[in-house]
């Protein structure tokens, strides 16, 4: 089958068709994928139909695969099962958290470089598309004055901030459990070694250092609304077998809500980050 490569929005996304199964597990394909990720943030292999061995093998060609504790996969410790069915994943109860715009691993010093997600079963309730927002493009489009205003600001990221969006009124026990995950401070604007800049915002961003809480909250809300405008976003409607890979450092993402009884089941791997937030 002929391979086609299509750019999806003016700034974001590449869709590849005609590559599937073991044909994906190829050094040249991996190199093209990494280049596309850097340029376009999201790479979609339509109906790639990779099995679990191929998913892990392709992930290894892209970077260092992080083992995912509590992944819920019986034979592959590198694979996390993303589902709301608690019989398939011990983390099912936390999936509602992914309905809010976020970047994975923002409480780590070095957030994951990329995430790979492949659809084993798509949702049967109309929900469960995945959306991406390009925070490189969003930063770039700010005015010089706005960029200057953000210079030097630092943000506290915490698991608790993201959980408050799902459970605004936690019991003291819930709150204590969230707070066992240490918070982390990062610059609001992430400047890469190569000079590219992106906004580090999303569900885990709780407050701005040295700002009154309401004022910090208002700025974080404004920036998230800015970054998630249609002109910076891409929506993926899943077909069974799709493999979607995103630059986790620069793409905010969220699942559109799907029900607790949805058939949706994704297999996911994550790649170790290569650059600390600076
Ligand atoms: C994730 C995530 C989105 C989705 O796995 O980190 O945010 O659409 N997933 O399931
Ligand atoms: Mn995520």
Coordinates of C-alpha atoms and ligand atoms in Angstrom, one line a residue:
X1 CA 0.0 0.0 0.0
X2 CA 1.3 3.5 -0.8
X3 CA 2.3 5.6 2.1
X4 CA 0.7 9.1 2.3
X5 CA 1.8 11.9 4.6
X6 CA -0.6 14.9 5.2
X7 CA -0.1 18.0 7.3
X8 CA -3.2 18.6 9.3
X9 CA -3.4 22.2 10.5
X10 CA -1.2 25.2 9.7
X11 CA 1.0 24.5 12.8
X12 CA 0.2 21.0 14.1
X13 CA -0.1 17.4 13.2
X14 CA 1.0 15.0 10.5
X15 CA -1.2 12.1 9.4
X16 CA 0.4 9.0 7.9
X17 CA -1.6 6.3 6.1
X18 CA -0.4 3.0 4.6
X19 CA 2.1 2.0 7.3
X20 CA 1.1 -0.7 9.6
X21 CA 2.2 -3.6 11.8
X22 CA 5.8 -4.6 11.7
X23 CA 6.5 -2.2 8.8
X24 CA 6.5 0.6 11.4
X25 CA 9.3 -0.9 13.4
X26 CA 12.0 0.5 11.1
X27 CA 14.8 2.9 11.8
X28 CA 14.1 5.2 8.9
X29 CA 10.4 5.4 9.9
X30 CA 11.4 6.2 13.5
X31 CA 13.7 9.0 12.3
X32 CA 11.0 10.5 10.1
X33 CA 8.6 10.3 13.0
X34 CA 11.0 12.1 15.4
X35 CA 11.6 14.9 12.8
X36 CA 7.8 15.2 12.3
X37 CA 7.3 15.4 16.0
X38 CA 9.7 18.2 16.3
X39 CA 8.2 20.2 13.5
X40 CA 4.5 19.4 14.0
X41 CA 4.0 18.1 17.6
X42 CA 1.6 15.3 16.7
X43 CA 2.1 12.3 14.4
X44 CA -0.9 10.1 13.6
X45 CA -0.5 6.6 12.0
X46 CA -4.0 5.8 10.8
X47 CA -5.0 2.2 11.4
X48 CA -1.4 1.2 12.2
X49 CA -2.6 -2.0 14.0
X50 CA 0.6 -2.5 15.9
X51 CA 0.5 -5.3 18.4
X52 CA 2.0 -4.9 21.9
X53 CA 5.5 -6.2 20.9
X54 CA 5.6 -3.8 17.9
X55 CA 4.4 -0.9 20.0
X56 CA 7.2 -1.4 22.5
X57 CA 9.8 -2.0 19.7
X58 CA 8.8 1.1 17.8
X59 CA 8.8 3.1 21.1
X60 CA 12.4 1.9 21.7
X61 CA 13.4 3.2 18.3
X62 CA 12.1 6.7 19.3
X63 CA 13.7 6.9 22.7
X64 CA 14.1 5.4 26.1
X65 CA 10.9 3.8 27.2
X66 CA 9.8 4.4 30.8
X67 CA 8.4 1.5 32.7
X68 CA 4.9 2.4 33.9
X69 CA 4.1 1.2 37.4
X70 CA 0.5 0.2 37.8
X71 CA 0.2 0.0 34.0
X72 CA -2.3 -2.8 34.3
X73 CA -0.9 -4.8 31.4
X74 CA -0.4 -8.5 32.2
X75 CA 2.7 -9.1 30.1
X76 CA 4.3 -5.7 29.1
X77 CA 5.5 -3.5 32.0
X78 CA 6.2 -0.7 29.5
X79 CA 2.5 -0.5 28.5
X80 CA -0.2 1.3 30.4
X81 CA -3.8 0.5 29.7
X82 CA -5.9 3.7 29.5
X83 CA -9.5 2.9 30.3
X84 CA -12.2 3.7 32.8
X85 CA -12.8 0.0 33.5
X86 CA -11.2 -0.7 36.9
X87 CA -10.9 -4.4 36.1
X88 CA -8.4 -3.5 33.3
X89 CA -6.4 -0.7 35.1
X90 CA -5.7 0.1 38.7
X91 CA -5.6 3.8 37.6
X92 CA -9.1 3.8 36.0
X93 CA -10.5 6.0 38.7
X94 CA -8.1 8.8 37.7
X95 CA -9.0 8.9 34.0
X96 CA -11.5 11.8 34.5
X97 CA -8.4 13.9 35.1
X98 CA -7.4 13.5 31.5
X99 CA -10.6 15.4 30.4
X100 CA -8.8 18.6 31.4
X101 CA -6.0 20.2 29.3
X102 CA -2.7 18.9 30.6
X103 CA 0.9 17.9 29.9
X104 CA 2.1 14.7 31.4
X105 CA 4.8 14.6 34.1
X106 CA 4.9 18.3 34.9
X107 CA 5.7 17.5 38.5
X108 CA 8.9 15.8 37.3
X109 CA 12.1 17.7 36.8
X110 CA 12.3 16.3 33.3
X111 CA 8.8 15.7 31.8
X112 CA 8.4 12.8 29.4
X113 CA 9.5 13.5 25.8
X114 CA 6.6 11.9 24.1
X115 CA 3.6 9.6 24.6
X116 CA 2.4 6.9 22.2
X117 CA -1.3 5.9 22.4
X118 CA -2.9 3.3 20.3
X119 CA -6.6 2.4 20.2
X120 CA -7.4 -1.2 21.0
X121 CA -11.1 -0.3 21.3
X122 CA -12.7 3.0 20.5
X123 CA -15.5 4.5 22.6
X124 CA -19.1 3.4 22.0
X125 CA -20.7 6.4 23.6
X126 CA -19.7 9.2 21.3
X127 CA -17.0 10.6 23.5
X128 CA -13.3 9.9 23.7
X129 CA -11.8 12.0 20.9
X130 CA -8.4 13.4 21.9
X131 CA -7.5 17.1 21.4
X132 CA -4.0 18.7 21.3
X133 CA -3.0 22.3 21.7
X134 CA 0.3 23.5 20.4
X135 CA 2.0 25.6 23.2
X136 CA 5.0 26.5 20.9
X137 CA 2.6 28.1 18.4
X138 CA 0.6 29.7 21.3
X139 CA 3.7 31.3 22.8
X140 CA 4.9 32.5 19.4
X141 CA 1.6 34.2 18.7
X142 CA 1.7 36.4 21.9
X143 CA 2.6 40.0 21.4
X144 CA 6.1 41.2 22.4
X145 CA 4.6 43.0 25.4
X146 CA 2.8 39.9 26.6
X147 CA 6.0 37.8 26.2
X148 CA 7.9 40.4 28.3
X149 CA 5.2 40.2 31.0
X150 CA 5.7 36.4 31.3
X151 CA 9.5 36.6 31.4
X152 CA 10.8 35.3 34.7
X153 CA 7.5 34.1 36.1
X154 CA 7.5 30.7 37.9
X155 CA 4.6 28.3 38.4
X156 CA 3.9 25.6 41.0
X157 CA 2.6 22.4 39.4
X158 CA 0.9 19.7 41.6
X159 CA -1.1 16.6 41.3
X160 CA -3.6 18.2 43.8
X161 CA -4.2 21.2 41.4
X162 CA -5.2 18.8 38.7
X163 CA -7.4 16.6 41.0
X164 CA -9.2 19.7 42.3
X165 CA -10.7 20.1 38.8
X166 CA -12.3 16.7 39.1
X167 CA -13.1 16.8 42.8
X168 CA -13.5 20.4 43.9
X169 CA -14.5 19.4 47.5
X170 CA -12.1 16.7 48.6
X171 CA -12.3 15.0 52.0
X172 CA -9.2 15.6 54.2
X173 CA -8.2 12.0 53.4
X174 CA -8.4 12.6 49.6
X175 CA -6.5 15.8 50.0
X176 CA -3.8 14.2 52.0
X177 CA -3.4 11.4 49.5
X178 CA -3.0 13.9 46.6
X179 CA -0.5 15.9 48.7
X180 CA 1.8 12.9 49.0
X181 CA 2.8 13.6 45.4
X182 CA 5.4 16.4 45.7
X183 CA 4.7 19.7 43.9
X184 CA 7.3 21.2 41.6
X185 CA 8.1 24.7 40.5
X186 CA 8.9 25.5 36.8
X187 CA 9.3 28.6 34.7
X188 CA 6.1 29.5 32.9
X189 CA 7.9 29.8 29.6
X190 CA 10.0 26.8 28.8
X191 CA 13.1 27.8 26.7
X192 CA 14.7 24.8 25.0
X193 CA 18.4 24.4 24.3
X194 CA 17.6 25.1 20.6
X195 CA 16.0 28.4 21.5
X196 CA 12.4 27.3 20.9
X197 CA 9.9 28.4 23.6
X198 CA 6.6 27.1 24.8
X199 CA 4.0 27.8 27.5
X200 CA 4.1 25.3 30.4
X201 CA 0.5 25.5 31.6
X202 CA -2.5 23.1 32.1
X203 CA -4.3 21.3 34.9
X204 CA -1.3 20.9 37.2
X205 CA -0.5 24.6 37.2
X206 CA -1.9 25.8 40.5
X207 CA -0.3 29.1 41.3
X208 CA 2.2 31.7 40.2
X209 CA 5.1 32.2 42.6
X210 CA 5.0 35.6 44.5
X211 CA 1.6 36.5 43.1
X212 CA -1.7 36.7 45.0
X213 CA -3.5 33.4 44.4
X214 CA -6.5 35.0 42.5
X215 CA -4.3 37.1 40.3
X216 CA -2.0 34.1 39.5
X217 CA -5.1 31.9 38.8
X218 CA -6.5 34.5 36.5
X219 CA -3.3 34.7 34.5
X220 CA -3.0 30.9 34.2
X221 CA -6.7 30.6 33.2
X222 CA -6.2 33.3 30.5
X223 CA -3.1 31.6 29.1
X224 CA -4.8 28.2 29.0
X225 CA -7.7 29.8 27.2
X226 CA -5.3 31.4 24.8
X227 CA -3.4 28.2 24.1
X228 CA -6.5 26.1 23.5
X229 CA -8.0 28.4 20.9
X230 CA -9.1 26.5 17.7
X231 CA -6.2 28.0 15.8
X232 CA -3.7 26.1 18.0
X233 CA -5.6 22.9 18.4
X234 CA -6.1 19.6 16.6
X235 CA -8.8 17.1 17.3
X236 CA -8.3 13.4 16.7
X237 CA -11.3 11.1 16.0
X238 CA -10.1 7.6 16.7
X239 CA -10.4 4.6 14.5
X240 CA -9.5 1.3 16.0
X241 CA -5.8 0.6 15.4
X242 CA -4.8 4.3 15.1
X243 CA -1.4 5.1 16.7
X244 CA -1.0 8.7 17.9
X245 CA 2.3 10.1 19.1
X246 CA 2.8 13.5 20.6
X247 CA 5.6 15.7 21.8
X248 CA 4.5 15.7 25.4
X249 CA 6.7 18.8 26.3
X250 CA 4.9 21.1 23.9
X251 CA 1.4 19.6 23.3
X252 CA -1.3 20.2 25.9
X253 CA -3.8 17.4 25.5
X254 CA -7.1 16.1 26.8
X255 CA -9.6 13.4 26.1
X256 CA -13.1 14.6 25.4
X257 CA -15.3 13.0 28.1
X258 CA -16.3 9.4 27.7
X259 CA -18.4 7.5 30.1
X260 CA -17.3 5.1 32.9
X261 CA -18.9 2.2 31.0
X262 CA -17.3 3.2 27.7
X263 CA -15.6 0.4 25.7
X264 CA -12.6 2.8 25.1
X265 CA -9.3 1.0 25.6
X266 CA -5.9 2.5 24.7
X267 CA -2.5 1.1 25.1
X268 CA 0.2 3.6 25.9
X269 CA 3.9 3.9 26.2
X270 CA 5.9 6.9 27.4
X271 CA 9.4 8.1 26.4
X272 CA 11.9 9.4 28.9
X273 CA 12.4 13.2 28.8
X274 CA 15.7 14.5 27.4
X275 CA 15.6 18.1 28.5
X276 CA 14.8 19.5 32.0
X277 CA 12.5 22.5 32.1
X278 CA 14.5 25.7 31.9
Ligands
LIG1 C1 -2.7 10.2 28.7 C2 -3.8 11.0 28.2 C3 -5.6 11.1 26.6 C4 -6.6 10.2 26.0 O1 -2.7 9.0 28.5 O2 -1.8 10.8 29.3 O3 -3.9 12.1 28.5 O4 -7.2 10.6 25.0 N1 -4.7 10.4 27.3 O5 -6.8 9.1 26.5
LIG2 MN1 -2.0 12.8 29.5

